[in-house]
Amino acid sequence: DRAIAKGKEKVEGSPWIKEQGELGSVISALEELRTLAEAADDALEDLYRNLGIAYGRLKCPHPNQYPKVDCPGQTKMREMMKKFLAVTTKPKDQVATEQLVVDNPNSFINLG
């Protein structure tokens, strides 16, 4: 009964939307760092991977219609993962997920 009552309580906004706003702030900060890191040619491996993950967690308005309906987060996720794979020194068995993202450009991949 308590769980049902809790579910009926009015909640301010959606936690997903709040998370998306926070995610946007993280992406902005990482993009600023990327500019500096690319200029210094330093720390790119982790930065590209983390940016790819962050972009992959952005909400897609129509995931079931991807790629017919564009999903910018999916596009940027693949771009960053491709850059990550180009600079990583990790063995192939440790980057299988990232490779899967790059190898399947027409599949919606949920990293959230």
PDB file of C-alpha atoms in Angstrom:
ATOM      1  CA  ASP A   1       0.000   0.000   0.000  1.00  0.00           C
ATOM      2  CA  ARG A   2       2.827   2.390   0.854  1.00  0.00           C
ATOM      3  CA  ALA A   3       4.519   1.706  -2.480  1.00  0.00           C
ATOM      4  CA  ILE A   4       1.289   2.436  -4.368  1.00  0.00           C
ATOM      5  CA  ALA A   5       0.778   5.650  -2.404  1.00  0.00           C
ATOM      6  CA  LYS A   6       4.390   6.677  -3.100  1.00  0.00           C
ATOM      7  CA  GLY A   7       3.851   6.054  -6.812  1.00  0.00           C
ATOM      8  CA  LYS A   8       0.848   8.346  -6.848  1.00  0.00           C
ATOM      9  CA  GLU A   9       2.690  11.280  -5.248  1.00  0.00           C
ATOM     10  CA  LYS A  10       3.215  14.294  -7.477  1.00  0.00           C
ATOM     11  CA  VAL A  11       6.872  14.607  -8.437  1.00  0.00           C
ATOM     12  CA  GLU A  12       8.542  17.746  -9.751  1.00  0.00           C
ATOM     13  CA  GLY A  13       9.828  17.016 -13.255  1.00  0.00           C
ATOM     14  CA  SER A  14      11.390  13.861 -14.571  1.00  0.00           C
ATOM     15  CA  PRO A  15      14.677  12.522 -13.178  1.00  0.00           C
ATOM     16  CA  TRP A  16      15.623  11.550 -16.746  1.00  0.00           C
ATOM     17  CA  ILE A  17      15.375  15.166 -17.887  1.00  0.00           C
ATOM     18  CA  LYS A  18      17.465  16.317 -14.937  1.00  0.00           C
ATOM     19  CA  GLU A  19      20.037  13.684 -15.763  1.00  0.00           C
ATOM     20  CA  GLN A  20      20.070  14.831 -19.395  1.00  0.00           C
ATOM     21  CA  GLY A  21      20.792  18.399 -18.275  1.00  0.00           C
ATOM     22  CA  GLU A  22      23.629  17.196 -16.096  1.00  0.00           C
ATOM     23  CA  LEU A  23      24.885  15.054 -18.951  1.00  0.00           C
ATOM     24  CA  GLY A  24      24.864  18.116 -21.215  1.00  0.00           C
ATOM     25  CA  SER A  25      27.065  19.951 -18.710  1.00  0.00           C
ATOM     26  CA  VAL A  26      29.463  17.008 -18.562  1.00  0.00           C
ATOM     27  CA  ILE A  27      29.648  16.866 -22.364  1.00  0.00           C
ATOM     28  CA  SER A  28      30.352  20.612 -22.557  1.00  0.00           C
ATOM     29  CA  ALA A  29      33.184  20.290 -20.034  1.00  0.00           C
ATOM     30  CA  LEU A  30      34.632  17.270 -21.827  1.00  0.00           C
ATOM     31  CA  GLU A  31      34.464  19.077 -25.180  1.00  0.00           C
ATOM     32  CA  GLU A  32      36.459  21.974 -23.683  1.00  0.00           C
ATOM     33  CA  LEU A  33      39.034  19.487 -22.409  1.00  0.00           C
ATOM     34  CA  ARG A  34      39.115  17.798 -25.802  1.00  0.00           C
ATOM     35  CA  THR A  35      40.106  21.085 -27.448  1.00  0.00           C
ATOM     36  CA  LEU A  36      43.008  21.461 -25.025  1.00  0.00           C
ATOM     37  CA  ALA A  37      44.011  17.795 -25.208  1.00  0.00           C
ATOM     38  CA  GLU A  38      44.018  17.748 -29.016  1.00  0.00           C
ATOM     39  CA  ALA A  39      46.145  20.901 -29.083  1.00  0.00           C
ATOM     40  CA  ALA A  40      48.635  19.288 -26.683  1.00  0.00           C
ATOM     41  CA  ASP A  41      48.208  15.816 -28.227  1.00  0.00           C
ATOM     42  CA  ASP A  42      47.806  14.422 -24.727  1.00  0.00           C
ATOM     43  CA  ALA A  43      45.301  12.265 -22.814  1.00  0.00           C
ATOM     44  CA  LEU A  44      43.146  11.667 -25.869  1.00  0.00           C
ATOM     45  CA  GLU A  45      42.423   7.965 -25.347  1.00  0.00           C
ATOM     46  CA  ASP A  46      40.347   8.291 -22.168  1.00  0.00           C
ATOM     47  CA  LEU A  47      38.830  11.569 -23.266  1.00  0.00           C
ATOM     48  CA  TYR A  48      37.509  10.188 -26.568  1.00  0.00           C
ATOM     49  CA  ARG A  49      36.104   7.103 -24.825  1.00  0.00           C
ATOM     50  CA  ASN A  50      34.414   9.118 -22.075  1.00  0.00           C
ATOM     51  CA  LEU A  51      32.936  11.531 -24.608  1.00  0.00           C
ATOM     52  CA  GLY A  52      31.655   8.597 -26.640  1.00  0.00           C
ATOM     53  CA  ILE A  53      29.956   7.136 -23.580  1.00  0.00           C
ATOM     54  CA  ALA A  54      28.436  10.494 -22.622  1.00  0.00           C
ATOM     55  CA  TYR A  55      27.075  11.088 -26.129  1.00  0.00           C
ATOM     56  CA  GLY A  56      25.725   7.528 -26.178  1.00  0.00           C
ATOM     57  CA  ARG A  57      23.669   8.277 -23.070  1.00  0.00           C
ATOM     58  CA  LEU A  58      21.898  11.262 -24.591  1.00  0.00           C
ATOM     59  CA  LYS A  59      18.191  10.692 -25.012  1.00  0.00           C
ATOM     60  CA  CYS A  60      17.125   9.856 -28.536  1.00  0.00           C
ATOM     61  CA  PRO A  61      13.619  11.049 -29.442  1.00  0.00           C
ATOM     62  CA  HIS A  62      12.887   8.049 -31.700  1.00  0.00           C
ATOM     63  CA  PRO A  63      15.313   5.178 -30.949  1.00  0.00           C
ATOM     64  CA  ASN A  64      13.110   2.637 -32.734  1.00  0.00           C
ATOM     65  CA  GLN A  65      13.335   4.650 -35.950  1.00  0.00           C
ATOM     66  CA  TYR A  66      17.129   5.058 -35.926  1.00  0.00           C
ATOM     67  CA  PRO A  67      18.882   5.538 -38.388  1.00  0.00           C
ATOM     68  CA  LYS A  68      15.934   6.750 -40.512  1.00  0.00           C
ATOM     69  CA  VAL A  69      15.400   9.483 -37.918  1.00  0.00           C
ATOM     70  CA  ASP A  70      18.693  11.069 -36.887  1.00  0.00           C
ATOM     71  CA  CYS A  71      19.861  10.779 -33.315  1.00  0.00           C
ATOM     72  CA  PRO A  72      22.762  13.220 -32.761  1.00  0.00           C
ATOM     73  CA  GLY A  73      23.999  11.419 -29.653  1.00  0.00           C
ATOM     74  CA  GLN A  74      24.403   8.171 -31.612  1.00  0.00           C
ATOM     75  CA  THR A  75      26.327   9.947 -34.372  1.00  0.00           C
ATOM     76  CA  LYS A  76      28.691  11.706 -31.957  1.00  0.00           C
ATOM     77  CA  MET A  77      29.117   8.510 -29.909  1.00  0.00           C
ATOM     78  CA  ARG A  78      30.367   6.671 -32.982  1.00  0.00           C
ATOM     79  CA  GLU A  79      32.620   9.570 -33.984  1.00  0.00           C
ATOM     80  CA  MET A  80      34.285   9.613 -30.551  1.00  0.00           C
ATOM     81  CA  MET A  81      34.599   5.813 -30.339  1.00  0.00           C
ATOM     82  CA  LYS A  82      36.227   5.753 -33.777  1.00  0.00           C
ATOM     83  CA  LYS A  83      38.755   8.354 -32.578  1.00  0.00           C
ATOM     84  CA  PHE A  84      39.293   6.322 -29.402  1.00  0.00           C
ATOM     85  CA  LEU A  85      40.025   3.167 -31.399  1.00  0.00           C
ATOM     86  CA  ALA A  86      42.490   5.106 -33.575  1.00  0.00           C
ATOM     87  CA  VAL A  87      44.589   6.197 -30.576  1.00  0.00           C
ATOM     88  CA  THR A  88      44.158   3.388 -28.053  1.00  0.00           C
ATOM     89  CA  THR A  89      46.968   1.040 -27.138  1.00  0.00           C
ATOM     90  CA  LYS A  90      44.627  -1.431 -25.453  1.00  0.00           C
ATOM     91  CA  PRO A  91      44.413  -4.977 -26.853  1.00  0.00           C
ATOM     92  CA  LYS A  92      41.461  -5.759 -29.115  1.00  0.00           C
ATOM     93  CA  ASP A  93      39.781  -7.980 -26.521  1.00  0.00           C
ATOM     94  CA  GLN A  94      39.553  -4.976 -24.151  1.00  0.00           C
ATOM     95  CA  VAL A  95      37.872  -2.682 -26.687  1.00  0.00           C
ATOM     96  CA  ALA A  96      35.193  -5.047 -28.007  1.00  0.00           C
ATOM     97  CA  THR A  97      32.289  -2.803 -26.934  1.00  0.00           C
ATOM     98  CA  GLU A  98      33.808   0.260 -28.550  1.00  0.00           C
ATOM     99  CA  GLN A  99      34.477  -1.736 -31.727  1.00  0.00           C
ATOM    100  CA  LEU A 100      30.862  -2.950 -31.718  1.00  0.00           C
ATOM    101  CA  VAL A 101      29.658   0.673 -31.621  1.00  0.00           C
ATOM    102  CA  VAL A 102      31.799   1.615 -34.619  1.00  0.00           C
ATOM    103  CA  ASP A 103      31.071  -1.560 -36.600  1.00  0.00           C
ATOM    104  CA  ASN A 104      27.268  -1.156 -36.352  1.00  0.00           C
ATOM    105  CA  PRO A 105      26.486   2.357 -37.589  1.00  0.00           C
ATOM    106  CA  ASN A 106      22.852   1.534 -38.386  1.00  0.00           C
ATOM    107  CA  SER A 107      21.983   0.019 -35.013  1.00  0.00           C
ATOM    108  CA  PHE A 108      20.727   2.028 -32.077  1.00  0.00           C
ATOM    109  CA  ILE A 109      23.082   1.265 -29.202  1.00  0.00           C
ATOM    110  CA  ASN A 110      22.008   2.254 -25.715  1.00  0.00           C
ATOM    111  CA  LEU A 111      24.930   3.063 -23.433  1.00  0.00           C
ATOM    112  CA  GLY A 112      22.626   4.371 -20.696  1.00  0.00           C
TER     113      GLY A 112
END
